mmCIF file of C-alpha atoms and ligand atoms in Angstrom:
data_model
loop_
_atom_site.group_PDB
_atom_site.id
_atom_site.type_symbol
_atom_site.label_atom_id
_atom_site.label_comp_id
_atom_site.label_asym_id
_atom_site.label_seq_id
_atom_site.Cartn_x
_atom_site.Cartn_y
_atom_site.Cartn_z
ATOM 1 C CA MET A 1 75.732 40.683 109.559
ATOM 2 C CA THR A 2 72.114 40.094 110.627
ATOM 3 C CA GLN A 3 70.456 36.906 109.460
ATOM 4 C CA THR A 4 66.706 36.456 109.121
ATOM 5 C CA ILE A 5 64.448 33.458 109.750
ATOM 6 C CA LEU A 6 61.054 33.569 108.070
ATOM 7 C CA VAL A 7 58.090 31.995 109.873
ATOM 8 C CA LEU A 8 55.068 31.418 107.666
ATOM 9 C CA ASN A 9 51.575 30.462 108.808
ATOM 10 C CA GLY A 10 48.819 29.356 106.494
ATOM 11 C CA PRO A 11 45.024 29.606 106.445
ATOM 12 C CA ASN A 12 43.006 30.013 109.634
ATOM 13 C CA LEU A 13 46.038 30.130 111.929
ATOM 14 C CA ASN A 14 45.036 33.748 112.693
ATOM 15 C CA LEU A 15 42.217 32.125 114.715
ATOM 16 C CA LEU A 16 44.652 30.348 117.025
ATOM 17 C CA GLY A 17 43.557 30.616 120.671
ATOM 18 C CA GLN A 18 39.992 31.595 119.709
ATOM 19 C CA ARG A 19 38.507 28.237 118.668
ATOM 20 C CA GLN A 20 39.182 24.500 119.143
ATOM 21 C CA PRO A 21 41.564 24.867 122.126
ATOM 22 C CA GLU A 22 41.299 21.099 122.658
ATOM 23 C CA ILE A 23 43.203 20.633 119.392
ATOM 24 C CA TYR A 24 45.320 23.787 119.041
ATOM 25 C CA GLY A 25 45.668 25.035 122.634
ATOM 26 C CA HIS A 26 44.988 28.443 124.151
ATOM 27 C CA GLU A 27 47.930 30.466 122.777
ATOM 28 C CA THR A 28 47.334 33.068 120.103
ATOM 29 C CA LEU A 29 49.490 33.584 117.026
ATOM 30 C CA ALA A 30 50.974 36.663 118.758
ATOM 31 C CA ASP A 31 52.019 34.327 121.601
ATOM 32 C CA VAL A 32 53.667 32.034 119.052
ATOM 33 C CA GLU A 33 55.555 34.957 117.557
ATOM 34 C CA ALA A 34 56.845 35.939 121.026
ATOM 35 C CA LEU A 35 57.890 32.296 121.617
ATOM 36 C CA CYS A 36 59.858 32.318 118.351
ATOM 37 C CA ARG A 37 61.516 35.683 119.100
ATOM 38 C CA ALA A 38 62.629 34.418 122.493
ATOM 39 C CA GLU A 39 64.793 31.798 120.726
ATOM 40 C CA LEU A 40 66.837 34.387 118.863
ATOM 41 C CA GLY A 41 70.003 36.015 120.070
ATOM 42 C CA GLU A 42 71.960 38.947 118.776
ATOM 43 C CA GLY A 43 72.480 39.031 115.022
ATOM 44 C CA TRP A 44 69.196 37.289 114.265
ATOM 45 C CA GLU A 45 65.913 38.688 113.002
ATOM 46 C CA LEU A 46 62.493 37.142 112.717
ATOM 47 C CA SER A 47 59.947 37.818 110.016
ATOM 48 C CA PHE A 48 56.664 36.303 111.244
ATOM 49 C CA ARG A 49 53.704 36.194 108.847
ATOM 50 C CA GLN A 50 50.267 34.629 108.311
ATOM 51 C CA SER A 51 48.047 34.522 105.258
ATOM 52 C CA ASN A 52 44.834 32.806 104.257
ATOM 53 C CA TRP A 53 45.961 33.003 100.594
ATOM 54 C CA GLU A 54 48.029 30.284 98.950
ATOM 55 C CA GLY A 55 49.491 32.727 96.350
ATOM 56 C CA GLN A 56 50.626 35.109 99.080
ATOM 57 C CA ILE A 57 52.553 32.305 100.760
ATOM 58 C CA VAL A 58 54.117 31.335 97.404
ATOM 59 C CA ASP A 59 55.181 34.978 96.884
ATOM 60 C CA TRP A 60 56.741 35.172 100.353
ATOM 61 C CA ILE A 61 58.725 31.972 99.767
ATOM 62 C CA GLN A 62 59.991 33.276 96.420
ATOM 63 C CA GLU A 63 60.998 36.604 97.981
ATOM 64 C CA ALA A 64 62.931 34.752 100.710
ATOM 65 C CA ARG A 65 65.339 33.226 98.158
ATOM 66 C CA GLY A 66 68.925 34.343 98.602
ATOM 67 C CA GLY A 67 68.241 36.508 101.650
ATOM 68 C CA THR A 68 67.142 34.304 104.566
ATOM 69 C CA ALA A 69 68.744 31.630 106.747
ATOM 70 C CA GLY A 70 65.708 29.336 106.776
ATOM 71 C CA ILE A 71 61.960 29.014 106.734
ATOM 72 C CA VAL A 72 59.691 27.620 109.450
ATOM 73 C CA ILE A 73 56.306 26.899 107.896
ATOM 74 C CA ASN A 74 52.996 25.763 109.241
ATOM 75 C CA PRO A 75 51.047 25.640 105.953
ATOM 76 C CA GLY A 76 47.803 24.741 107.755
ATOM 77 C CA ALA A 77 45.351 22.886 105.516
ATOM 78 C CA LEU A 78 47.478 23.827 102.462
ATOM 79 C CA SER A 79 49.969 21.190 103.664
ATOM 80 C CA HIS A 80 47.591 18.564 102.359
ATOM 81 C CA THR A 81 46.709 20.174 99.040
ATOM 82 C CA SER A 82 49.323 22.617 97.762
ATOM 83 C CA VAL A 83 51.731 21.528 95.050
ATOM 84 C CA ALA A 84 52.340 25.278 94.447
ATOM 85 C CA ILE A 85 53.841 25.722 97.929
ATOM 86 C CA LEU A 86 55.926 22.575 97.436
ATOM 87 C CA ASP A 87 57.237 23.916 94.112
ATOM 88 C CA ALA A 88 58.107 27.287 95.694
ATOM 89 C CA LEU A 89 59.956 25.556 98.534
ATOM 90 C CA ASN A 90 61.826 23.350 96.052
ATOM 91 C CA ALA A 91 63.207 26.570 94.517
ATOM 92 C CA TYR A 92 64.375 27.789 97.963
ATOM 93 C CA GLU A 93 67.931 26.890 98.959
ATOM 94 C CA ALA A 94 68.119 27.207 102.791
ATOM 95 C CA PRO A 95 66.656 24.841 105.458
ATOM 96 C CA VAL A 96 62.900 24.375 105.733
ATOM 97 C CA MET A 97 61.199 23.147 108.894
ATOM 98 C CA GLU A 98 57.540 22.111 108.732
ATOM 99 C CA VAL A 99 55.498 22.524 111.910
ATOM 100 C CA HIS A 100 52.067 21.255 112.866
ATOM 101 C CA ILE A 101 50.651 22.176 116.239
ATOM 102 C CA SER A 102 48.516 19.036 116.339
ATOM 103 C CA ASN A 103 49.647 15.486 115.603
ATOM 104 C CA ILE A 104 48.316 15.250 112.052
ATOM 105 C CA HIS A 105 48.887 11.451 112.089
ATOM 106 C CA LYS A 106 46.434 11.017 114.941
ATOM 107 C CA ARG A 107 43.696 12.865 113.065
ATOM 108 C CA GLU A 108 41.632 12.315 109.895
ATOM 109 C CA SER A 109 43.396 10.354 107.154
ATOM 110 C CA PHE A 110 43.324 13.368 104.755
ATOM 111 C CA ARG A 111 45.714 15.134 107.157
ATOM 112 C CA HIS A 112 48.266 12.307 107.117
ATOM 113 C CA HIS A 113 49.873 13.372 103.862
ATOM 114 C CA SER A 114 51.721 16.654 103.439
ATOM 115 C CA TYR A 115 53.154 17.850 100.123
ATOM 116 C CA VAL A 116 55.439 20.199 102.076
ATOM 117 C CA SER A 117 57.048 17.205 103.810
ATOM 118 C CA LEU A 118 58.509 16.182 100.437
ATOM 119 C CA ARG A 119 60.794 19.228 100.724
ATOM 120 C CA ALA A 120 61.054 19.886 104.479
ATOM 121 C CA ASP A 121 64.383 19.094 106.154
ATOM 122 C CA GLY A 122 62.453 18.355 109.358
ATOM 123 C CA VAL A 123 58.828 17.854 110.322
ATOM 124 C CA ILE A 124 57.439 18.537 113.798
ATOM 125 C CA ALA A 125 53.872 17.522 114.673
ATOM 126 C CA GLY A 126 52.001 17.314 117.940
ATOM 127 C CA LEU A 127 54.317 19.388 120.173
ATOM 128 C CA GLY A 128 51.756 22.183 120.352
ATOM 129 C CA THR A 129 53.123 25.652 119.785
ATOM 130 C CA GLU A 130 56.471 24.534 121.314
ATOM 131 C CA GLY A 131 57.087 22.953 117.916
ATOM 132 C CA TYR A 132 57.777 26.417 116.486
ATOM 133 C CA ALA A 133 60.538 27.052 119.032
ATOM 134 C CA ALA A 134 62.076 23.639 118.291
ATOM 135 C CA ALA A 135 62.019 24.416 114.560
ATOM 136 C CA ILE A 136 63.751 27.788 115.122
ATOM 137 C CA ARG A 137 66.416 26.069 117.241
ATOM 138 C CA ARG A 138 67.021 23.541 114.458
ATOM 139 C CA ILE A 139 67.495 26.274 111.856
ATOM 140 C CA LEU A 140 69.915 28.085 114.182
ATOM 141 C CA SER A 141 71.894 24.889 114.656
ATOM 142 C CA LEU A 142 71.996 24.171 110.894
ATOM 143 C CA ALA A 143 73.203 27.732 110.293
ATOM 144 C CA GLY A 144 76.137 26.899 112.598
HETATM 145 O O1 CA2 B 1 48.185 21.135 113.426
HETATM 146 C C1 CA2 B 1 48.411 22.064 112.652
HETATM 147 O O2 CA2 B 1 49.182 22.995 112.946
HETATM 148 C C2 CA2 B 1 47.669 22.180 111.322
HETATM 149 O O3 CA2 B 1 48.599 22.634 110.346
HETATM 150 C C3 CA2 B 1 46.579 23.193 111.531
HETATM 151 C C4 CA2 B 1 45.624 23.341 110.356
HETATM 152 C C5 CA2 B 1 45.114 21.973 109.892
HETATM 153 O O4 CA2 B 1 44.341 22.118 108.704
HETATM 154 C C6 CA2 B 1 46.262 21.017 109.625
HETATM 155 O O5 CA2 B 1 45.743 19.765 109.216
HETATM 156 C C7 CA2 B 1 47.116 20.845 110.849
HETATM 157 C C8 CA2 B 1 44.426 24.184 110.730
HETATM 158 C C9 CA2 B 1 44.784 25.546 111.209
HETATM 159 C C10 CA2 B 1 43.542 26.205 111.677
HETATM 160 O O6 CA2 B 1 43.760 26.597 113.015
HETATM 161 C C11 CA2 B 1 42.683 26.965 113.742
HETATM 162 C C12 CA2 B 1 42.946 27.379 115.009
HETATM 163 C C13 CA2 B 1 41.913 27.728 115.817
HETATM 164 C C14 CA2 B 1 40.615 27.696 115.372
HETATM 165 C C15 CA2 B 1 40.350 27.271 114.098
HETATM 166 C C16 CA2 B 1 41.393 26.916 113.271
#
Protein backbone atom coordinates (compact mmCIF):
# COMPACT_ATOMS: atom_id res chain seq x y z
CA MET A 1 0.00 0.00 0.00
CA THR A 2 1.32 3.45 -0.95
CA GLN A 3 1.51 6.05 1.80
CA THR A 4 1.47 9.80 1.21
CA ILE A 5 3.27 12.64 2.95
CA LEU A 6 1.76 16.08 2.44
CA VAL A 7 4.12 19.08 2.30
CA LEU A 8 2.38 22.44 2.70
CA ASN A 9 3.92 25.85 2.09
CA GLY A 10 2.29 29.11 3.07
CA PRO A 11 2.26 32.67 1.74
CA ASN A 12 5.11 34.03 -0.37
CA LEU A 13 7.10 30.80 -0.38
CA ASN A 14 6.46 30.68 -4.15
CA LEU A 15 9.03 33.52 -4.27
CA LEU A 16 11.77 31.34 -2.80
CA GLY A 17 15.06 31.80 -4.66
CA GLN A 18 13.91 35.07 -6.24
CA ARG A 19 14.27 37.52 -3.34
CA GLN A 20 16.11 37.81 -0.01
CA PRO A 21 18.65 35.02 -0.66
CA GLU A 22 20.60 36.20 2.40
CA ILE A 23 17.69 34.97 4.54
CA TYR A 24 16.11 32.15 2.51
CA GLY A 25 18.93 30.98 0.22
CA HIS A 26 19.06 30.51 -3.54
CA GLU A 27 16.94 27.38 -3.96
CA THR A 28 13.49 27.63 -5.49
CA LEU A 29 10.38 25.87 -4.21
CA ALA A 30 10.77 23.39 -7.11
CA ASP A 31 14.26 22.60 -5.75
CA VAL A 32 12.73 22.01 -2.30
CA GLU A 33 10.17 19.64 -3.81
CA ALA A 34 12.97 17.66 -5.51
CA LEU A 35 14.87 17.55 -2.18
CA CYS A 36 11.78 16.12 -0.46
CA ARG A 37 11.13 13.55 -3.22
CA ALA A 38 14.73 12.34 -2.95
CA GLU A 39 14.04 11.21 0.64
CA LEU A 40 11.26 8.84 -0.39
CA GLY A 41 11.66 5.22 -1.31
CA GLU A 42 9.28 2.76 -2.87
CA GLY A 43 5.77 2.76 -1.45
CA TRP A 44 5.84 6.46 -0.61
CA GLU A 45 4.23 9.39 -2.39
CA LEU A 46 4.66 13.13 -1.95
CA SER A 47 1.99 15.75 -2.35
CA PHE A 48 3.79 19.11 -2.41
CA ARG A 49 1.70 22.31 -2.37
CA GLN A 50 1.91 26.06 -1.82
CA SER A 51 -0.81 28.64 -1.29
CA ASN A 52 -0.97 32.30 -0.37
CA TRP A 53 -4.46 31.69 1.08
CA GLU A 54 -5.02 30.67 4.70
CA GLY A 55 -8.39 29.00 3.90
CA GLN A 56 -6.82 26.89 1.15
CA ILE A 57 -4.26 25.57 3.61
CA VAL A 58 -7.03 24.81 6.14
CA ASP A 59 -8.93 22.90 3.41
CA TRP A 60 -5.85 20.86 2.46
CA ILE A 61 -5.22 19.92 6.11
CA GLN A 62 -8.86 18.83 6.52
CA GLU A 63 -8.71 16.75 3.32
CA ALA A 64 -5.53 15.02 4.57
CA ARG A 65 -7.40 13.49 7.54
CA GLY A 66 -7.52 9.72 7.47
CA GLY A 67 -5.50 9.36 4.27
CA THR A 68 -1.94 10.58 4.85
CA ALA A 69 1.05 9.47 6.92
CA GLY A 70 2.04 12.96 8.04
CA ILE A 71 2.25 16.64 7.22
CA VAL A 72 5.35 18.78 6.81
CA ILE A 73 4.28 22.41 6.99
CA ASN A 74 6.06 25.69 6.53
CA PRO A 75 3.14 28.04 7.23
CA GLY A 76 5.24 31.13 6.40
CA ALA A 77 3.94 34.26 8.12
CA LEU A 78 0.70 32.42 9.00
CA SER A 79 2.74 30.58 11.66
CA HIS A 80 2.61 33.73 13.73
CA THR A 81 -1.05 34.60 13.22
CA SER A 82 -3.23 31.64 12.30
CA VAL A 83 -5.41 30.01 14.94
CA ALA A 84 -7.40 28.53 12.01
CA ILE A 85 -4.40 26.49 10.83
CA LEU A 86 -3.72 25.40 14.42
CA ASP A 87 -7.34 24.26 14.80
CA ALA A 88 -7.19 22.32 11.52
CA LEU A 89 -3.96 20.61 12.59
CA ASN A 90 -5.48 19.77 15.98
CA ALA A 91 -8.16 17.80 14.10
CA TYR A 92 -5.47 15.90 12.13
CA GLU A 93 -4.31 12.60 13.64
CA ALA A 94 -0.90 11.79 12.07
CA PRO A 95 2.51 13.44 12.77
CA VAL A 96 3.05 17.10 11.96
CA MET A 97 6.49 18.61 11.43
CA GLU A 98 6.84 22.40 11.30
CA VAL A 99 9.68 23.78 9.19
CA HIS A 100 11.15 27.27 8.95
CA ILE A 101 13.96 27.89 6.53
CA SER A 102 15.32 30.75 8.63
CA ASN A 103 15.95 30.71 12.37
CA ILE A 104 12.81 32.57 13.44
CA HIS A 105 14.26 33.01 16.96
CA LYS A 106 17.15 35.05 15.61
CA ARG A 107 14.79 37.44 13.82
CA GLU A 108 12.14 40.01 14.80
CA SER A 109 10.28 39.23 18.04
CA PHE A 110 6.93 38.84 16.21
CA ARG A 111 8.39 35.76 14.50
CA HIS A 112 9.36 34.08 17.78
CA HIS A 113 5.90 32.72 18.49
CA SER A 114 4.21 30.14 16.27
CA TYR A 115 0.64 28.92 16.81
CA VAL A 116 1.49 25.85 14.73
CA SER A 117 4.19 24.86 17.25
CA LEU A 118 1.41 24.22 19.80
CA ARG A 119 0.45 21.19 17.67
CA ALA A 120 3.65 20.23 15.84
CA ASP A 121 5.41 17.04 16.93
CA GLY A 122 8.70 18.62 15.88
CA VAL A 123 9.90 22.08 14.89
CA ILE A 124 12.89 22.74 12.63
CA ALA A 125 14.19 26.28 12.17
CA GLY A 126 17.34 27.66 10.62
CA LEU A 127 18.55 24.60 8.69
CA GLY A 128 17.74 26.26 5.38
CA THR A 129 15.85 24.11 2.92
CA GLU A 130 17.58 21.01 4.37
CA GLY A 131 15.03 21.31 7.17
CA TYR A 132 12.36 19.93 4.81
CA ALA A 133 14.40 16.79 4.16
CA ALA A 134 14.96 16.32 7.91
CA ALA A 135 11.22 16.70 8.52
CA ILE A 136 10.39 14.08 5.87
CA ARG A 137 12.92 11.67 7.44
CA ARG A 138 11.31 12.16 10.84
CA ILE A 139 7.84 11.36 9.48
CA LEU A 140 9.23 8.24 7.78
CA SER A 141 10.82 7.14 11.04
CA LEU A 142 7.62 7.76 13.03
CA ALA A 143 5.68 5.75 10.45
CA GLY A 144 8.03 2.84 11.25
O1 LIG B 1 11.83 30.93 7.72
C1 LIG B 1 10.76 30.56 7.21
O2 LIG B 1 10.66 29.54 6.52
C2 LIG B 1 9.51 31.43 7.38
O3 LIG B 1 8.41 30.56 7.60
C3 LIG B 1 9.35 32.18 6.06
C4 LIG B 1 8.23 33.21 6.08
C5 LIG B 1 8.34 34.12 7.30
O4 LIG B 1 7.22 34.99 7.36
C6 LIG B 1 8.42 33.32 8.59
O5 LIG B 1 8.54 34.20 9.67
C7 LIG B 1 9.61 32.38 8.56
C8 LIG B 1 8.30 34.07 4.83
C9 LIG B 1 8.21 33.30 3.57
C10 LIG B 1 8.45 34.25 2.44
O6 LIG B 1 9.51 33.75 1.68
C11 LIG B 1 10.07 34.58 0.79
C12 LIG B 1 11.09 34.03 0.05
C13 LIG B 1 11.74 34.80 -0.87
C14 LIG B 1 11.37 36.12 -1.06
C15 LIG B 1 10.36 36.67 -0.32
C16 LIG B 1 9.70 35.88 0.61
